[in-house]
Amino acid sequence: ADFDAKKKRKVAEIYRALSSDPIDVEKLRRMAIGEGGLLTDEIRCKVWPKLLNVNTDDLPPLPARKELREDNKDYQQVLLDVRRSLRRFPPGMPDDQREQLQEELIDVILHILKRNPQLHYYQGYHDIVVTFLLVVGDRLATALVEKLSTHHLRDFMDATMDNTKHILNYLMPIIDQVNPEVHDFMQSAEVGTIFALSWLITWFGHVLSDFRHIVRLYDFFLACHPLMPIYFAAEIVLHRKQEVLDCECDMAAVHHLLSQIPQDLPYESLISRAGDIFVQFPPSKLVKAAQAAQAERTAASTFKDFELASVQQRPDTVLRQRFRKRPRWEERTKSLLTKPRTNRFVRLAVMGLTVALGAAALAVVKSPLEWPPKFELQIFP
């Protein structure tokens, strides 16, 4: 009963923010980040467009299906990916309804790509589009994903994977700031960051099986800075720190552990902590470390492997091909332990978990759409 009362209050607050003049987008961002996110798909239909600054009054209709699919260079690949995406539809959905949604999914993707020839399709993009399609329907999904594709997802949609690599290169510096021991263990195992590739480029849509958890994360990511998904990825690794440290210290073992994402994660506390870490260690503070990570060519992060892994969407096959025995963890710790370290745990403890309550949330949410497309390219020379 207490939870229901809280939920009712939150719904009322969201509708107040929607009906104020002008619409209180800052408040909507805080609601999307705070506990439970936006609560219902009905509310998401109203709030997601506001978070992305999309005008819903005059949505253009989708062009004719035949026109979209003729001579379209991406059609065959999109078709293959969408056919393989059965598990992304609610269990128990009648076949004919699902097939119709799959056709709509193909149309939405092809339409966005046709209107934006500078964007390149990647495997995993359909996992993001299907989430929007299921929540808001095809016309609104097209407008929202188009805006998202030219902002938050822009770096994944280049002709090469260089920018995606840059973003993944933030993962280890974030982990290092919060838990140097986990960072050093992972470096020692030379696990790289490929295990988090599908998390990042699908906003976790590809790896989580419960749709409620996926849309809850989308509420959070839509309200935040475009790099928030990589902070959330770091938080998942940190949440599993004991499992990681108990693992055998070699690439295949640690990669296998991390790429199997648990489904019963404590999403609300992970979201809150990811927001806190972002406030404390914003991307601007981590740029140098991310650049250094790019320069280190560990076995799992060389460009060829990266490209291969993304094509196959099965990074473990790459790792099996490259697998070779590594010196054991004990032998390597000697050199690692001599590294001077400041005690970051003290600094982390000083900052309370405030994101869900709002103070730090404001720093997290300063309109991400003020970041121009190609945000990454401005950071890296």
mmCIF file of C-alpha atoms in Angstrom:
data_model
loop_
_atom_site.group_PDB
_atom_site.id
_atom_site.type_symbol
_atom_site.label_atom_id
_atom_site.label_comp_id
_atom_site.label_asym_id
_atom_site.label_seq_id
_atom_site.Cartn_x
_atom_site.Cartn_y
_atom_site.Cartn_z
ATOM 1 C CA ALA A 1 0.000 0.000 0.000
ATOM 2 C CA ASP A 2 2.852 2.310 0.867
ATOM 3 C CA PHE A 3 4.467 1.583 -2.510
ATOM 4 C CA ASP A 4 1.172 2.238 -4.342
ATOM 5 C CA ALA A 5 0.755 5.589 -2.606
ATOM 6 C CA LYS A 6 4.318 6.527 -3.575
ATOM 7 C CA LYS A 7 3.656 5.470 -7.157
ATOM 8 C CA LYS A 8 0.438 7.529 -7.313
ATOM 9 C CA ARG A 9 2.289 10.598 -6.007
ATOM 10 C CA LYS A 10 4.982 10.134 -8.638
ATOM 11 C CA VAL A 11 2.437 9.760 -11.465
ATOM 12 C CA ALA A 12 0.711 12.954 -10.317
ATOM 13 C CA GLU A 13 4.051 14.762 -10.218
ATOM 14 C CA ILE A 14 4.931 13.617 -13.751
ATOM 15 C CA TYR A 15 1.581 14.822 -15.117
ATOM 16 C CA ARG A 16 2.032 18.171 -13.328
ATOM 17 C CA ALA A 17 5.436 18.582 -15.002
ATOM 18 C CA LEU A 18 3.886 17.683 -18.373
ATOM 19 C CA SER A 19 1.057 20.193 -18.020
ATOM 20 C CA SER A 20 3.115 23.126 -16.731
ATOM 21 C CA ASP A 21 3.840 25.913 -19.181
ATOM 22 C CA PRO A 22 6.538 25.625 -20.352
ATOM 23 C CA ILE A 23 6.827 21.876 -19.763
ATOM 24 C CA ASP A 24 9.188 21.181 -16.846
ATOM 25 C CA VAL A 25 11.690 18.979 -18.704
ATOM 26 C CA GLU A 26 14.224 19.155 -15.857
ATOM 27 C CA LYS A 27 11.625 17.677 -13.514
ATOM 28 C CA LEU A 28 10.777 14.960 -16.073
ATOM 29 C CA ARG A 29 14.464 14.041 -16.254
ATOM 30 C CA ARG A 30 14.621 13.670 -12.486
ATOM 31 C CA MET A 31 11.490 11.517 -12.545
ATOM 32 C CA ALA A 32 12.972 9.306 -15.287
ATOM 33 C CA ILE A 33 16.165 8.784 -13.268
ATOM 34 C CA GLY A 34 14.559 8.446 -9.840
ATOM 35 C CA GLU A 35 13.247 5.206 -8.360
ATOM 36 C CA GLY A 36 11.022 3.214 -10.717
ATOM 37 C CA GLY A 37 11.665 5.531 -13.659
ATOM 38 C CA LEU A 38 8.580 6.542 -15.642
ATOM 39 C CA LEU A 39 6.456 3.667 -14.303
ATOM 40 C CA THR A 40 4.172 2.950 -17.303
ATOM 41 C CA ASP A 41 4.371 2.810 -21.093
ATOM 42 C CA GLU A 42 1.497 5.271 -21.283
ATOM 43 C CA ILE A 43 3.655 7.842 -19.450
ATOM 44 C CA ARG A 44 6.710 6.934 -21.564
ATOM 45 C CA CYS A 45 4.759 7.805 -24.730
ATOM 46 C CA LYS A 46 4.330 11.304 -23.337
ATOM 47 C CA VAL A 47 7.707 11.824 -21.614
ATOM 48 C CA TRP A 48 10.262 10.177 -23.923
ATOM 49 C CA PRO A 49 9.571 12.733 -26.714
ATOM 50 C CA LYS A 50 10.102 15.569 -24.188
ATOM 51 C CA LEU A 51 13.424 14.083 -23.026
ATOM 52 C CA LEU A 52 14.568 13.949 -26.658
ATOM 53 C CA ASN A 53 13.020 17.294 -27.594
ATOM 54 C CA VAL A 54 10.873 15.739 -30.338
ATOM 55 C CA ASN A 55 7.698 17.513 -31.444
ATOM 56 C CA THR A 56 4.871 14.951 -31.596
ATOM 57 C CA ASP A 57 2.203 17.254 -33.054
ATOM 58 C CA ASP A 58 3.030 16.666 -36.666
ATOM 59 C CA LEU A 59 4.577 13.234 -37.203
ATOM 60 C CA PRO A 60 5.001 12.433 -40.897
ATOM 61 C CA PRO A 61 3.593 9.074 -42.077
ATOM 62 C CA LEU A 62 6.051 6.335 -43.053
ATOM 63 C CA PRO A 63 6.576 5.971 -46.814
ATOM 64 C CA ALA A 64 5.196 2.950 -48.677
ATOM 65 C CA ARG A 65 6.873 -0.349 -47.737
ATOM 66 C CA LYS A 66 7.750 -1.251 -51.331
ATOM 67 C CA GLU A 67 9.405 2.107 -51.909
ATOM 68 C CA LEU A 68 11.501 1.731 -48.743
ATOM 69 C CA ARG A 69 12.749 -1.758 -49.540
ATOM 70 C CA GLU A 70 13.583 -1.513 -53.235
ATOM 71 C CA ASP A 71 17.314 -1.077 -53.924
ATOM 72 C CA ASN A 72 18.075 -0.567 -50.254
ATOM 73 C CA LYS A 73 21.632 -1.612 -49.426
ATOM 74 C CA ASP A 74 20.752 -2.409 -45.800
ATOM 75 C CA TYR A 75 17.548 -4.351 -46.428
ATOM 76 C CA GLN A 76 18.999 -7.886 -46.422
ATOM 77 C CA GLN A 77 21.031 -7.405 -43.242
ATOM 78 C CA VAL A 78 18.149 -5.697 -41.407
ATOM 79 C CA LEU A 79 15.808 -8.492 -42.512
ATOM 80 C CA LEU A 80 18.185 -11.152 -41.162
ATOM 81 C CA ASP A 81 18.595 -9.386 -37.814
ATOM 82 C CA VAL A 82 14.869 -8.764 -37.386
ATOM 83 C CA ARG A 83 14.056 -12.411 -38.198
ATOM 84 C CA ARG A 84 16.470 -13.449 -35.471
ATOM 85 C CA SER A 85 14.888 -11.110 -32.926
ATOM 86 C CA LEU A 86 11.970 -13.333 -31.860
ATOM 87 C CA ARG A 87 12.919 -13.257 -28.189
ATOM 88 C CA ARG A 88 12.622 -9.470 -28.122
ATOM 89 C CA PHE A 89 8.830 -9.722 -28.452
ATOM 90 C CA PRO A 90 6.632 -10.429 -25.430
ATOM 91 C CA PRO A 91 6.221 -14.178 -24.782
ATOM 92 C CA GLY A 92 2.772 -15.351 -25.790
ATOM 93 C CA MET A 93 2.261 -12.675 -28.451
ATOM 94 C CA PRO A 94 0.238 -14.194 -31.351
ATOM 95 C CA ASP A 95 2.406 -15.008 -34.396
ATOM 96 C CA ASP A 96 0.517 -12.760 -36.805
ATOM 97 C CA GLN A 97 0.823 -9.775 -34.456
ATOM 98 C CA ARG A 98 4.537 -10.418 -33.970
ATOM 99 C CA GLU A 99 5.100 -10.789 -37.725
ATOM 100 C CA GLN A 100 3.338 -7.491 -38.339
ATOM 101 C CA LEU A 101 5.556 -5.788 -35.725
ATOM 102 C CA GLN A 102 8.659 -7.301 -37.336
ATOM 103 C CA GLU A 103 7.633 -5.786 -40.688
ATOM 104 C CA GLU A 104 7.097 -2.418 -38.971
ATOM 105 C CA LEU A 105 10.506 -2.758 -37.338
ATOM 106 C CA ILE A 106 12.176 -3.223 -40.732
ATOM 107 C CA ASP A 107 10.303 -0.191 -42.119
ATOM 108 C CA VAL A 108 11.270 2.093 -39.211
ATOM 109 C CA ILE A 109 14.965 1.177 -39.514
ATOM 110 C CA LEU A 110 15.079 1.556 -43.305
ATOM 111 C CA HIS A 111 13.224 4.868 -43.162
ATOM 112 C CA ILE A 112 15.694 6.371 -40.655
ATOM 113 C CA LEU A 113 18.697 5.150 -42.672
ATOM 114 C CA LYS A 114 17.237 6.473 -45.926
ATOM 115 C CA ARG A 115 16.643 9.920 -44.422
ATOM 116 C CA ASN A 116 20.145 9.989 -42.884
ATOM 117 C CA PRO A 117 22.637 8.581 -45.385
ATOM 118 C CA GLN A 118 25.518 9.565 -43.061
ATOM 119 C CA LEU A 119 24.342 6.892 -40.578
ATOM 120 C CA HIS A 120 25.516 3.301 -40.963
ATOM 121 C CA TYR A 121 23.446 0.362 -39.734
ATOM 122 C CA TYR A 122 25.081 -1.909 -37.154
ATOM 123 C CA GLN A 123 24.022 -5.281 -35.753
ATOM 124 C CA GLY A 124 22.269 -4.523 -32.492
ATOM 125 C CA TYR A 125 20.600 -1.317 -33.710
ATOM 126 C CA HIS A 126 17.367 -3.267 -34.199
ATOM 127 C CA ASP A 127 17.450 -4.166 -30.469
ATOM 128 C CA ILE A 128 17.128 -0.474 -29.642
ATOM 129 C CA VAL A 129 14.482 0.234 -32.297
ATOM 130 C CA VAL A 130 12.264 -2.701 -31.237
ATOM 131 C CA THR A 131 12.170 -1.346 -27.667
ATOM 132 C CA PHE A 132 10.784 1.973 -28.912
ATOM 133 C CA LEU A 133 8.406 0.240 -31.322
ATOM 134 C CA LEU A 134 6.885 -1.879 -28.541
ATOM 135 C CA VAL A 135 6.449 1.121 -26.229
ATOM 136 C CA VAL A 136 5.325 3.948 -28.535
ATOM 137 C CA GLY A 137 4.290 2.458 -31.921
ATOM 138 C CA ASP A 138 5.890 2.897 -35.341
ATOM 139 C CA ARG A 139 5.378 6.588 -36.157
ATOM 140 C CA LEU A 140 6.564 7.958 -32.834
ATOM 141 C CA ALA A 141 9.331 5.328 -32.661
ATOM 142 C CA THR A 142 10.632 6.586 -36.010
ATOM 143 C CA ALA A 143 10.846 10.186 -34.783
ATOM 144 C CA LEU A 144 12.421 9.276 -31.429
ATOM 145 C CA VAL A 145 14.982 6.821 -32.797
ATOM 146 C CA GLU A 146 15.931 9.228 -35.578
ATOM 147 C CA LYS A 147 16.753 11.888 -32.974
ATOM 148 C CA LEU A 148 18.568 9.308 -30.852
ATOM 149 C CA SER A 149 20.562 8.084 -33.866
ATOM 150 C CA THR A 150 21.874 11.560 -34.624
ATOM 151 C CA HIS A 151 22.776 12.184 -30.952
ATOM 152 C CA HIS A 152 23.239 9.436 -28.324
ATOM 153 C CA LEU A 153 23.861 6.602 -30.804
ATOM 154 C CA ARG A 154 25.741 8.666 -33.352
ATOM 155 C CA ASP A 155 29.156 7.249 -32.527
ATOM 156 C CA PHE A 156 27.979 3.655 -33.077
ATOM 157 C CA MET A 157 26.716 4.553 -36.552
ATOM 158 C CA ASP A 158 29.964 5.605 -38.191
ATOM 159 C CA ALA A 159 31.477 3.719 -41.105
ATOM 160 C CA THR A 160 34.188 2.351 -38.781
ATOM 161 C CA MET A 161 34.080 1.245 -35.160
ATOM 162 C CA ASP A 162 36.695 3.740 -33.988
ATOM 163 C CA ASN A 163 34.246 5.861 -31.999
ATOM 164 C CA THR A 164 32.578 2.837 -30.431
ATOM 165 C CA LYS A 165 36.050 1.782 -29.305
ATOM 166 C CA HIS A 166 36.630 5.226 -27.803
ATOM 167 C CA ILE A 167 33.481 4.900 -25.720
ATOM 168 C CA LEU A 168 34.382 1.374 -24.568
ATOM 169 C CA ASN A 169 37.767 2.758 -23.552
ATOM 170 C CA TYR A 170 36.051 4.659 -20.734
ATOM 171 C CA LEU A 171 35.044 1.412 -19.026
ATOM 172 C CA MET A 172 38.372 0.503 -17.408
ATOM 173 C CA PRO A 173 39.222 4.049 -16.203
ATOM 174 C CA ILE A 174 35.797 4.239 -14.486
ATOM 175 C CA ILE A 175 36.371 0.869 -12.786
ATOM 176 C CA ASP A 176 39.886 2.007 -11.815
ATOM 177 C CA GLN A 177 38.537 5.129 -10.091
ATOM 178 C CA VAL A 178 36.086 3.153 -7.965
ATOM 179 C CA ASN A 179 37.898 -0.135 -7.345
ATOM 180 C CA PRO A 180 41.581 -0.303 -8.327
ATOM 181 C CA GLU A 181 41.805 -3.954 -7.256
ATOM 182 C CA VAL A 182 39.139 -5.083 -9.746
ATOM 183 C CA HIS A 183 40.704 -2.904 -12.446
ATOM 184 C CA ASP A 184 44.178 -4.378 -11.884
ATOM 185 C CA PHE A 185 42.856 -7.927 -11.866
ATOM 186 C CA MET A 186 41.047 -7.360 -15.182
ATOM 187 C CA GLN A 187 44.131 -5.731 -16.699
ATOM 188 C CA SER A 188 46.190 -8.654 -15.524
ATOM 189 C CA ALA A 189 43.768 -11.108 -17.134
ATOM 190 C CA GLU A 190 43.920 -8.990 -20.319
ATOM 191 C CA VAL A 191 40.173 -9.384 -20.684
ATOM 192 C CA GLY A 192 39.694 -6.133 -22.624
ATOM 193 C CA THR A 193 36.211 -4.624 -22.995
ATOM 194 C CA ILE A 194 34.592 -6.633 -25.782
ATOM 195 C CA PHE A 195 32.342 -8.381 -23.243
ATOM 196 C CA ALA A 196 30.500 -5.045 -22.845
ATOM 197 C CA LEU A 197 30.136 -4.302 -26.565
ATOM 198 C CA SER A 198 26.610 -5.702 -26.975
ATOM 199 C CA TRP A 199 25.535 -4.060 -23.689
ATOM 200 C CA LEU A 200 26.616 -0.660 -24.913
ATOM 201 C CA ILE A 201 25.413 -0.676 -28.516
ATOM 202 C CA THR A 202 21.945 -2.064 -27.645
ATOM 203 C CA TRP A 203 21.525 -0.162 -24.352
ATOM 204 C CA PHE A 204 21.330 -3.616 -22.733
ATOM 205 C CA GLY A 205 18.261 -4.492 -24.825
ATOM 206 C CA HIS A 206 20.049 -7.492 -26.336
ATOM 207 C CA VAL A 207 21.193 -9.044 -23.060
ATOM 208 C CA LEU A 208 18.323 -8.516 -20.614
ATOM 209 C CA SER A 209 15.340 -10.800 -20.935
ATOM 210 C CA ASP A 210 12.766 -8.876 -18.873
ATOM 211 C CA PHE A 211 11.259 -6.028 -20.892
ATOM 212 C CA ARG A 212 10.436 -4.059 -17.724
ATOM 213 C CA HIS A 213 14.129 -3.840 -16.843
ATOM 214 C CA ILE A 214 15.012 -2.742 -20.371
ATOM 215 C CA VAL A 215 12.523 0.146 -20.469
ATOM 216 C CA ARG A 216 13.532 1.172 -16.950
ATOM 217 C CA LEU A 217 17.116 1.555 -18.204
ATOM 218 C CA TYR A 218 15.903 3.435 -21.289
ATOM 219 C CA ASP A 219 14.149 5.945 -19.000
ATOM 220 C CA PHE A 220 17.488 6.481 -17.252
ATOM 221 C CA PHE A 221 19.645 6.708 -20.389
ATOM 222 C CA LEU A 222 17.237 9.035 -22.228
ATOM 223 C CA ALA A 223 17.355 11.445 -19.294
ATOM 224 C CA CYS A 224 21.155 11.448 -19.035
ATOM 225 C CA HIS A 225 24.384 12.202 -20.812
ATOM 226 C CA PRO A 226 25.088 9.972 -23.862
ATOM 227 C CA LEU A 227 27.951 8.213 -22.042
ATOM 228 C CA MET A 228 25.784 7.045 -19.130
ATOM 229 C CA PRO A 229 25.403 3.477 -20.525
ATOM 230 C CA ILE A 230 29.167 2.916 -20.136
ATOM 231 C CA TYR A 231 28.983 4.075 -16.498
ATOM 232 C CA PHE A 232 26.135 1.644 -15.945
ATOM 233 C CA ALA A 233 28.210 -1.128 -17.571
ATOM 234 C CA ALA A 234 31.069 -0.318 -15.178
ATOM 235 C CA GLU A 235 28.647 -0.444 -12.267
ATOM 236 C CA ILE A 236 27.526 -3.971 -13.268
ATOM 237 C CA VAL A 237 31.156 -5.147 -13.234
ATOM 238 C CA LEU A 238 31.747 -3.443 -9.863
ATOM 239 C CA HIS A 239 28.577 -5.005 -8.453
ATOM 240 C CA ARG A 240 30.058 -8.429 -9.337
ATOM 241 C CA LYS A 241 33.505 -7.620 -7.950
ATOM 242 C CA GLN A 242 33.724 -10.681 -5.710
ATOM 243 C CA GLU A 243 32.859 -13.056 -8.560
ATOM 244 C CA VAL A 244 35.457 -11.332 -10.737
ATOM 245 C CA LEU A 245 38.219 -11.535 -8.122
ATOM 246 C CA ASP A 246 37.374 -15.195 -7.367
ATOM 247 C CA CYS A 247 37.665 -16.043 -11.063
ATOM 248 C CA GLU A 248 40.757 -17.643 -12.565
ATOM 249 C CA CYS A 249 42.925 -14.782 -13.821
ATOM 250 C CA ASP A 250 42.909 -15.411 -17.526
ATOM 251 C CA MET A 251 41.222 -13.828 -20.474
ATOM 252 C CA ALA A 252 38.816 -16.623 -21.446
ATOM 253 C CA ALA A 253 37.612 -17.248 -17.877
ATOM 254 C CA VAL A 254 37.023 -13.596 -16.974
ATOM 255 C CA HIS A 255 35.454 -12.830 -20.345
ATOM 256 C CA HIS A 256 33.089 -15.793 -19.995
ATOM 257 C CA LEU A 257 32.053 -14.705 -16.498
ATOM 258 C CA LEU A 258 31.419 -11.077 -17.448
ATOM 259 C CA SER A 259 29.628 -11.743 -20.713
ATOM 260 C CA GLN A 260 26.981 -13.822 -18.884
ATOM 261 C CA ILE A 261 24.988 -10.948 -17.445
ATOM 262 C CA PRO A 262 22.838 -11.844 -14.374
ATOM 263 C CA GLN A 263 19.142 -11.121 -14.867
ATOM 264 C CA ASP A 264 18.376 -10.408 -11.200
ATOM 265 C CA LEU A 265 20.488 -7.271 -10.840
ATOM 266 C CA PRO A 266 19.441 -4.662 -8.238
ATOM 267 C CA TYR A 267 18.610 -2.178 -11.001
ATOM 268 C CA GLU A 268 17.565 0.773 -8.843
ATOM 269 C CA SER A 269 20.704 0.823 -6.710
ATOM 270 C CA LEU A 270 22.913 0.278 -9.794
ATOM 271 C CA ILE A 271 21.239 3.226 -11.533
ATOM 272 C CA SER A 272 21.711 5.390 -8.457
ATOM 273 C CA ARG A 273 25.384 4.424 -8.128
ATOM 274 C CA ALA A 274 26.085 4.866 -11.853
ATOM 275 C CA GLY A 275 24.722 8.403 -11.526
ATOM 276 C CA ASP A 276 26.926 9.071 -8.505
ATOM 277 C CA ILE A 277 30.038 7.793 -10.266
ATOM 278 C CA PHE A 278 29.214 9.984 -13.266
ATOM 279 C CA VAL A 279 28.951 13.075 -11.073
ATOM 280 C CA GLN A 280 32.198 12.267 -9.299
ATOM 281 C CA PHE A 281 34.209 11.175 -12.327
ATOM 282 C CA PRO A 282 32.651 12.927 -15.341
ATOM 283 C CA PRO A 283 33.925 12.003 -18.827
ATOM 284 C CA SER A 284 36.093 15.126 -18.940
ATOM 285 C CA LYS A 285 38.120 13.763 -15.997
ATOM 286 C CA LEU A 286 38.627 10.397 -17.679
ATOM 287 C CA VAL A 287 39.606 11.473 -21.174
ATOM 288 C CA LYS A 288 43.355 10.985 -20.693
ATOM 289 C CA ALA A 289 42.907 7.541 -19.167
ATOM 290 C CA ALA A 290 40.552 6.530 -21.983
ATOM 291 C CA GLN A 291 43.122 7.652 -24.538
ATOM 292 C CA ALA A 292 45.812 5.655 -22.749
ATOM 293 C CA ALA A 293 43.527 2.612 -22.758
ATOM 294 C CA GLN A 294 43.206 2.984 -26.493
ATOM 295 C CA ALA A 295 46.966 3.025 -26.896
ATOM 296 C CA GLU A 296 47.419 -0.221 -24.951
ATOM 297 C CA ARG A 297 46.948 -3.039 -27.383
ATOM 298 C CA THR A 298 45.910 -5.968 -25.228
ATOM 299 C CA ALA A 299 44.961 -9.211 -26.899
ATOM 300 C CA ALA A 300 41.237 -8.633 -26.628
ATOM 301 C CA SER A 301 41.146 -5.057 -27.806
ATOM 302 C CA THR A 302 43.143 -5.030 -30.998
ATOM 303 C CA PHE A 303 41.152 -3.516 -33.788
ATOM 304 C CA LYS A 304 40.933 -6.670 -35.904
ATOM 305 C CA ASP A 305 39.421 -8.645 -33.039
ATOM 306 C CA PHE A 306 37.064 -5.809 -32.282
ATOM 307 C CA GLU A 307 35.815 -5.606 -35.845
ATOM 308 C CA LEU A 308 35.439 -9.386 -36.001
ATOM 309 C CA ALA A 309 33.589 -9.555 -32.706
ATOM 310 C CA SER A 310 31.132 -6.908 -33.772
ATOM 311 C CA VAL A 311 30.448 -8.631 -37.068
ATOM 312 C CA GLN A 312 29.773 -11.969 -35.399
ATOM 313 C CA GLN A 313 28.167 -10.535 -32.268
ATOM 314 C CA ARG A 314 29.800 -13.502 -30.553
ATOM 315 C CA PRO A 315 32.977 -12.178 -28.974
ATOM 316 C CA ASP A 316 33.702 -15.505 -27.297
ATOM 317 C CA THR A 317 34.497 -17.105 -30.675
ATOM 318 C CA VAL A 318 37.243 -14.535 -31.155
ATOM 319 C CA LEU A 319 38.584 -15.228 -27.710
ATOM 320 C CA ARG A 320 38.659 -18.964 -28.267
ATOM 321 C CA GLN A 321 40.692 -18.429 -31.432
ATOM 322 C CA ARG A 322 43.149 -16.162 -29.618
ATOM 323 C CA PHE A 323 43.266 -18.078 -26.368
ATOM 324 C CA ARG A 324 46.706 -18.833 -25.044
ATOM 325 C CA LYS A 325 48.032 -19.508 -21.549
ATOM 326 C CA ARG A 326 48.740 -16.452 -19.424
ATOM 327 C CA PRO A 327 51.067 -16.049 -16.437
ATOM 328 C CA ARG A 328 49.025 -16.621 -13.291
ATOM 329 C CA TRP A 329 47.584 -13.807 -11.200
ATOM 330 C CA GLU A 330 49.938 -14.420 -8.224
ATOM 331 C CA GLU A 331 53.045 -13.823 -10.354
ATOM 332 C CA ARG A 332 51.691 -10.570 -11.681
ATOM 333 C CA THR A 333 50.415 -8.987 -8.503
ATOM 334 C CA LYS A 334 53.929 -8.135 -7.287
ATOM 335 C CA SER A 335 54.410 -5.437 -9.900
ATOM 336 C CA LEU A 336 50.822 -4.202 -9.575
ATOM 337 C CA LEU A 337 50.991 -3.846 -5.810
ATOM 338 C CA THR A 338 53.954 -1.503 -6.050
ATOM 339 C CA LYS A 339 51.841 1.044 -7.966
ATOM 340 C CA PRO A 340 51.139 4.104 -5.785
ATOM 341 C CA ARG A 341 47.420 4.464 -5.109
ATOM 342 C CA THR A 342 45.355 7.116 -3.454
ATOM 343 C CA ASN A 343 42.498 5.845 -1.361
ATOM 344 C CA ARG A 344 39.530 6.535 -3.577
ATOM 345 C CA PHE A 345 37.121 4.615 -1.387
ATOM 346 C CA VAL A 346 37.261 7.412 1.167
ATOM 347 C CA ARG A 347 36.292 9.947 -1.472
ATOM 348 C CA LEU A 348 33.445 7.750 -2.691
ATOM 349 C CA ALA A 349 32.120 7.263 0.820
ATOM 350 C CA VAL A 350 32.010 11.004 1.447
ATOM 351 C CA MET A 351 29.530 11.473 -1.347
ATOM 352 C CA GLY A 352 26.175 10.036 -0.305
ATOM 353 C CA LEU A 353 24.038 8.155 -2.787
ATOM 354 C CA THR A 354 22.105 11.215 -3.799
ATOM 355 C CA VAL A 355 21.199 10.705 -7.422
ATOM 356 C CA ALA A 356 17.738 9.290 -6.915
ATOM 357 C CA LEU A 357 16.953 12.173 -4.574
ATOM 358 C CA GLY A 358 17.884 14.851 -7.035
ATOM 359 C CA ALA A 359 20.875 16.984 -6.000
ATOM 360 C CA ALA A 360 23.433 15.110 -8.048
ATOM 361 C CA ALA A 361 20.784 14.241 -10.609
ATOM 362 C CA LEU A 362 20.812 17.821 -11.810
ATOM 363 C CA ALA A 363 24.484 17.577 -12.650
ATOM 364 C CA VAL A 364 23.902 14.301 -14.469
ATOM 365 C CA VAL A 365 21.024 15.469 -16.565
ATOM 366 C CA LYS A 366 22.031 18.838 -17.950
ATOM 367 C CA SER A 367 20.350 18.384 -21.272
ATOM 368 C CA PRO A 368 22.297 15.714 -23.159
ATOM 369 C CA LEU A 369 20.986 17.034 -26.445
ATOM 370 C CA GLU A 370 23.098 20.116 -25.987
ATOM 371 C CA TRP A 371 25.975 17.778 -26.776
ATOM 372 C CA PRO A 372 26.366 18.031 -30.511
ATOM 373 C CA PRO A 373 26.607 14.857 -32.568
ATOM 374 C CA LYS A 374 30.143 13.505 -32.804
ATOM 375 C CA PHE A 375 30.696 14.462 -29.179
ATOM 376 C CA GLU A 376 33.475 11.861 -29.049
ATOM 377 C CA LEU A 377 35.379 13.362 -31.936
ATOM 378 C CA GLN A 378 35.786 16.632 -30.089
ATOM 379 C CA ILE A 379 37.405 14.844 -27.167
ATOM 380 C CA PHE A 380 39.846 12.769 -29.128
ATOM 381 C CA PRO A 381 42.230 14.640 -31.437
#
